[in-house]
Short mmCIF file of C-alpha atoms in Angstrom, two decimals:
data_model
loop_
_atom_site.label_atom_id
_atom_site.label_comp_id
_atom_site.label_asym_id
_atom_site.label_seq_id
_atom_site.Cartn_x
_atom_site.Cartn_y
_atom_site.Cartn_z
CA UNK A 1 -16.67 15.05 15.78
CA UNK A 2 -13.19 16.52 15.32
CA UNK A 3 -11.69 15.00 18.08
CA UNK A 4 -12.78 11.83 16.77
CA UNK A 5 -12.02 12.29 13.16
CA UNK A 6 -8.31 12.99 14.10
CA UNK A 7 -7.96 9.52 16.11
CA UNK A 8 -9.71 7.58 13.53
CA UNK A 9 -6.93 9.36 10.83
CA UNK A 10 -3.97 8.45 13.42
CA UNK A 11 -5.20 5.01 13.98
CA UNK A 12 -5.75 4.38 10.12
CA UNK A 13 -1.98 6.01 9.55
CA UNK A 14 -0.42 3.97 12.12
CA UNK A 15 3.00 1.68 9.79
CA UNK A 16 3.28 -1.56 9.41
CA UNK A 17 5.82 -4.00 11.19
CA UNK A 18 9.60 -3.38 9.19
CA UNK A 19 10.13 -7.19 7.42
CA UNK A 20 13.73 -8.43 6.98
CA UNK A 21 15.27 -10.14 4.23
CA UNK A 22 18.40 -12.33 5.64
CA UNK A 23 20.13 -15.01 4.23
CA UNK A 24 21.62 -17.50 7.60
CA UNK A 25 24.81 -19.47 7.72
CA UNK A 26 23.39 -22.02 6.27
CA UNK A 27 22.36 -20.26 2.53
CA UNK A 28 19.27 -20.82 3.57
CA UNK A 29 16.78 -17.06 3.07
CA UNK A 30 14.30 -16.25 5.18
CA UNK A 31 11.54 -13.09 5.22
CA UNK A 32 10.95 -11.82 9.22
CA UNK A 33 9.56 -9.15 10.92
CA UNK A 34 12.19 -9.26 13.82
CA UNK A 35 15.46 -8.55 12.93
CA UNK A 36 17.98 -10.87 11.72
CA UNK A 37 20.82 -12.45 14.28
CA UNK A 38 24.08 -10.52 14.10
CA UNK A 39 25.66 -13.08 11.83
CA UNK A 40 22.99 -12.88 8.66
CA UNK A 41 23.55 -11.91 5.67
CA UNK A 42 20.85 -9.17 5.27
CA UNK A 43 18.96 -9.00 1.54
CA UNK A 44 17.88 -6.19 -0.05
CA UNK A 45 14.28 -6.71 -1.06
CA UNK A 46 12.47 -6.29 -4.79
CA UNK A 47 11.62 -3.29 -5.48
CA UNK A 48 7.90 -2.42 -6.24
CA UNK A 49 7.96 -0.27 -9.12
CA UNK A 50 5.57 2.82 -8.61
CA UNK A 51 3.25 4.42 -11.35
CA UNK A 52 2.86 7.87 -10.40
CA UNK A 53 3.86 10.29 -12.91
CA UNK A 54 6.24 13.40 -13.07
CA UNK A 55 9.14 10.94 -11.06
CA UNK A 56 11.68 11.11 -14.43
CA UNK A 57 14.99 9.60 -13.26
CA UNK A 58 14.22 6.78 -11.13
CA UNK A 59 13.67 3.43 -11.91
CA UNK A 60 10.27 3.10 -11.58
CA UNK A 61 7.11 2.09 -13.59
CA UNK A 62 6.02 5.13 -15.71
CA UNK A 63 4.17 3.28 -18.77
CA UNK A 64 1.65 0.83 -19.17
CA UNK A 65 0.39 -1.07 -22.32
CA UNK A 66 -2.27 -4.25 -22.94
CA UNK A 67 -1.37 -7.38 -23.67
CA UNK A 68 -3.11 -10.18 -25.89
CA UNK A 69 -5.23 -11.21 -22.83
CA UNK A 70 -6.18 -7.31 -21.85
CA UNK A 71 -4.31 -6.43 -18.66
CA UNK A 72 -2.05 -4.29 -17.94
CA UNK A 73 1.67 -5.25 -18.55
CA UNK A 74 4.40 -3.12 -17.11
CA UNK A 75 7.33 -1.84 -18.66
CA UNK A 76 10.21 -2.70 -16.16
CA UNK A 77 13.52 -1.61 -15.74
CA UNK A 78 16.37 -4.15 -16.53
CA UNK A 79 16.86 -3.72 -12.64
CA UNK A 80 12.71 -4.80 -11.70
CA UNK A 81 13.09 -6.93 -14.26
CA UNK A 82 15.93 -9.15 -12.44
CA UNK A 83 13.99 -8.39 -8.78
CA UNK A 84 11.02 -9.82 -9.88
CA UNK A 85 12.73 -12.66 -11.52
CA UNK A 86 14.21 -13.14 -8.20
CA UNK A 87 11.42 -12.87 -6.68
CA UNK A 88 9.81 -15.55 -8.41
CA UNK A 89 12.33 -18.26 -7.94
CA UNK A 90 12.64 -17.87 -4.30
CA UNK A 91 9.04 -18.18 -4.28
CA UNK A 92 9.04 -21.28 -6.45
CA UNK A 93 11.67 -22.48 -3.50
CA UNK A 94 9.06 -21.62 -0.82
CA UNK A 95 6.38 -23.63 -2.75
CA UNK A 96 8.54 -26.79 -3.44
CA UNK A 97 9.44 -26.82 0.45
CA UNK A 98 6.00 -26.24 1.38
CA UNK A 99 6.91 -22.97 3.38
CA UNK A 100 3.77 -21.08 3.65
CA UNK A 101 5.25 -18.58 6.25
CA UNK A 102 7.39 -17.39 3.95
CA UNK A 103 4.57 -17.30 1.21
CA UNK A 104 2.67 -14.67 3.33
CA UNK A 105 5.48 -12.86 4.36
CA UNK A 106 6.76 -11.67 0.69
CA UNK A 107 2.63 -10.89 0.23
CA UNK A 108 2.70 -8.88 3.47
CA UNK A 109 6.11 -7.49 2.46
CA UNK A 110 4.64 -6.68 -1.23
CA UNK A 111 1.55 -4.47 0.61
CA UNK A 112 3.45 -2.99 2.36
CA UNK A 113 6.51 -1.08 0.57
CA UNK A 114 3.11 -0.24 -1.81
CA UNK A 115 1.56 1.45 1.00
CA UNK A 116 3.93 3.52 2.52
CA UNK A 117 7.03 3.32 0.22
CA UNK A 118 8.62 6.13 -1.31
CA UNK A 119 7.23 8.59 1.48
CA UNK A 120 3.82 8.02 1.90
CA UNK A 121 4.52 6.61 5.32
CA UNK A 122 3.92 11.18 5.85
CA UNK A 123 1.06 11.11 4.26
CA UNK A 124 -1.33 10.39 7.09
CA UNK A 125 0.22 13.57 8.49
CA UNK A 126 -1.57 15.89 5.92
CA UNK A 127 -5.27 16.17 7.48
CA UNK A 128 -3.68 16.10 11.09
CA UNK A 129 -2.27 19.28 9.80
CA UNK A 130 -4.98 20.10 7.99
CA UNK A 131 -7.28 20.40 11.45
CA UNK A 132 -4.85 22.21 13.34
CA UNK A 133 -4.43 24.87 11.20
CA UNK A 134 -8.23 25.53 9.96
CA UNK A 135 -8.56 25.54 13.70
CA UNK A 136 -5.75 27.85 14.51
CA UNK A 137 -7.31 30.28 11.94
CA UNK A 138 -10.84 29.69 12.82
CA UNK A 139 -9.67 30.70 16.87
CA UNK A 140 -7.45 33.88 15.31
CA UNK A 141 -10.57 35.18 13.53
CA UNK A 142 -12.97 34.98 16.77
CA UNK A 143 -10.12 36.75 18.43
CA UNK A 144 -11.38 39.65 16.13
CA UNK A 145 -14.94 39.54 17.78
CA UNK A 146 -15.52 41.55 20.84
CA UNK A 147 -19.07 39.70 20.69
CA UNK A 148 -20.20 37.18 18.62
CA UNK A 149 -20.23 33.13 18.28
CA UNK A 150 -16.92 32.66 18.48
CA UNK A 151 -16.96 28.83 19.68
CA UNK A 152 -19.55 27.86 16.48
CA UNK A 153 -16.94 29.85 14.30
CA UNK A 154 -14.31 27.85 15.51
CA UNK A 155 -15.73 24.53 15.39
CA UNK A 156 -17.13 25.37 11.70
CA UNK A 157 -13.74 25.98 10.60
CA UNK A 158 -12.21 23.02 12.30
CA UNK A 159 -14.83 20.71 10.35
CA UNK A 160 -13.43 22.62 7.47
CA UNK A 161 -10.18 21.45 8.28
CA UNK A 162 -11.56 18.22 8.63
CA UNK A 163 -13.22 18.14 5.00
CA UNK A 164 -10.16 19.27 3.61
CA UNK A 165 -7.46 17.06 5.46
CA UNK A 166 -10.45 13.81 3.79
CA UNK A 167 -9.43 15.11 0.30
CA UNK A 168 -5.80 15.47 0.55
CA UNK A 169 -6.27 11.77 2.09
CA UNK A 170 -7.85 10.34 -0.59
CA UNK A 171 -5.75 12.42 -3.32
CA UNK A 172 -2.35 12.41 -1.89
CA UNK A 173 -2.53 8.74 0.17
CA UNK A 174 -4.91 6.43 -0.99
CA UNK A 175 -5.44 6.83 -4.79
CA UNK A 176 -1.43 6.41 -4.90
CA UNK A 177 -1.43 3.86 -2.93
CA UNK A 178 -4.91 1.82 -5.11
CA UNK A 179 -2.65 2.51 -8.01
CA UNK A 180 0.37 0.84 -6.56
CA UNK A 181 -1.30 -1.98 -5.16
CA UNK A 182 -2.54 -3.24 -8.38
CA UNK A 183 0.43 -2.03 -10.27
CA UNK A 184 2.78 -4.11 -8.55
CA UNK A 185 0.09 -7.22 -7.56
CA UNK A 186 -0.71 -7.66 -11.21
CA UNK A 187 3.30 -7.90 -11.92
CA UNK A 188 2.98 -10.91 -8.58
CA UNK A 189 0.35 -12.85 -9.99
CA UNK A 190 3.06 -13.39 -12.83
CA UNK A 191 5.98 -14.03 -10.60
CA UNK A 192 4.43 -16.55 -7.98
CA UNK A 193 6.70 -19.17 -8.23
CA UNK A 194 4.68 -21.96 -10.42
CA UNK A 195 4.75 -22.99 -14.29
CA UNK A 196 1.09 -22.50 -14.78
CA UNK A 197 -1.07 -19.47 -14.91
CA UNK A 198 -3.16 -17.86 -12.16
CA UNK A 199 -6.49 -20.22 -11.55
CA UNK A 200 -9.71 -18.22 -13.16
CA UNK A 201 -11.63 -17.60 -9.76
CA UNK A 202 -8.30 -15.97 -7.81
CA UNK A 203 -7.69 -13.88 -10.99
CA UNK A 204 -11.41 -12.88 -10.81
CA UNK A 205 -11.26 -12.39 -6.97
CA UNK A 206 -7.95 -10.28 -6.68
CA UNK A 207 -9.62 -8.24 -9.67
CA UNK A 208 -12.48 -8.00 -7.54
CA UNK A 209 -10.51 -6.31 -4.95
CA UNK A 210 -8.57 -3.91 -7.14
CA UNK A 211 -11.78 -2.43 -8.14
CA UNK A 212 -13.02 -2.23 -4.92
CA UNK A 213 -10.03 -0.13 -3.44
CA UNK A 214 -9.81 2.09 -6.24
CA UNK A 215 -13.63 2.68 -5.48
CA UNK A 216 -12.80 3.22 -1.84
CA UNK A 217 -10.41 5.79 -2.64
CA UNK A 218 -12.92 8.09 -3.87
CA UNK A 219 -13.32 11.77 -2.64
CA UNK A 220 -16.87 11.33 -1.56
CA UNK A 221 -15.83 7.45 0.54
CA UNK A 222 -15.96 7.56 4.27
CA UNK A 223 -11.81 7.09 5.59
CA UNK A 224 -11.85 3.96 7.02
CA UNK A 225 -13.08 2.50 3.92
CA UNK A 226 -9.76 2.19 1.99
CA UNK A 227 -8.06 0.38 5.32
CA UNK A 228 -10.98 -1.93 5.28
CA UNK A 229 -10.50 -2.94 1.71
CA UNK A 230 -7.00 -3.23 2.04
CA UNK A 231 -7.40 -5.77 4.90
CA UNK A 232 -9.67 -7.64 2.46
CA UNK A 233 -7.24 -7.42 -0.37
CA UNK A 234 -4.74 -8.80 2.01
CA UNK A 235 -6.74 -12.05 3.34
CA UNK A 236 -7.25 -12.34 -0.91
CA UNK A 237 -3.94 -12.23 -1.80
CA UNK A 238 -2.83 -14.60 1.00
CA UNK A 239 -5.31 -17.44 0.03
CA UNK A 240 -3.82 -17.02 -3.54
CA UNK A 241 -0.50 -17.21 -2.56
CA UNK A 242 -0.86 -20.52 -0.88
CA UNK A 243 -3.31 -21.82 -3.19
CA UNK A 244 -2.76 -20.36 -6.77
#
């Protein structure tokens, strides 16, 4: 059970591809995940402003307030502000060229720097760790027992290890990560390059979604859960991209 805890933790943890901003000879900009030829011009890409708290000093989201429709609004940075601007008109470009690569790149891009940004690419780490050393002490304190279950002692401690390394998981990776997801999607569905609000049934879907991976980051939810919902978010946000 251990042994396969730990692989399902290291698959779940494994990063996404690196995408590239680059702008060719042309002044044309693409969005890649291979790395631009030697003679790009390589982009630096919009920030997604975070909402964790105790992070004074940076410019990231700290506040939140409602606006006359209910959702959350973000209070951005004069920085965000002009990246999501940005954002929105090369978007708009994408959409009047009928680029749909590019569409699901900045949504894959987006996902991404939410999930592991700002160093929670570590994070999966943490029950790894977790294991190994409720294991290491569970195996020092059999060495204490001349006679005695030593192997049930050290297996109870390593599914105590196991336990513990599915909290830190869900407390130090996922709810972070639920948080910034719908942080930083909510500020796309107002930057998607068009002059006309989000259709009803997307807004309700991706809404749909953000519930469901803040659910899935619950203590008490089994860990492959959260990936699972974030692969659904991700197939959701795609279909609104192309079709908002």
């Amino acid at each position: 059970m251990a042994a396969t805890g730990l692989l399902l933790l290291a698959l779940l943890g494994q990063p996404q591809p690196r995408t590239y901003y680059w702008r060719d000879a042309a002044g044309q900009t693409h969005i890649t995940n291979t790395p631009p030829p030697p003679d790009a011009q390589v982009l630096e890409a919009p920030p997604p402003p975070a909402v964790e708290p105790g992070h004074g000093g940076r410019p990231e989201v700290l506040r939140q307030s409602s606006g006359r429709d209910g959702r959350r609004q973000a209070q951005l940075s004069p920085a965000q502000q002009q990246a999501w601007e940005a954002l929105n008109r090369r978007l708009a470009k994408a959409r009047a060229e009928g680029d749909r690569p590019t569409l699901e790149a900045v949504a894959n891009s987006l996902i991404h720097d939410c999930l592991w940004g700002n160093g929670l690419w570590a994070m999966p780490l943490a029950p790894i760790l977790s294991v190994l050393l409720m294991g290491l002490l569970g195996w020092w304190l059999a060495l204490g027992f001349r006679t005695g279950p030593k192997l049930p002692l050290v297996a109870g401690f390593i599914l105590l290890g196991v336990g513990f390394g599915h909290m830190v998981l869900n407390a130090f990776l996922y709810h972070p990560q639920a948080a910034r997801l719908r942080q930083n999607l909510e500020l796309l569905e107002q930057n998607l390059g068009t002059d006309r609000p989000l259709r009803p049934e997307h807004r309700i879907l991706l809404q749909q979604r953000y519930q469901a991976l803040e659910q899935a980051a619950g203590p008490l939810q089994a860990p492959w859960r959260f990936p699972a919902e974030v692969k659904a978010l991700r197939q959701a946000l795609k279909q609104v991209m192309v079709e908002p």
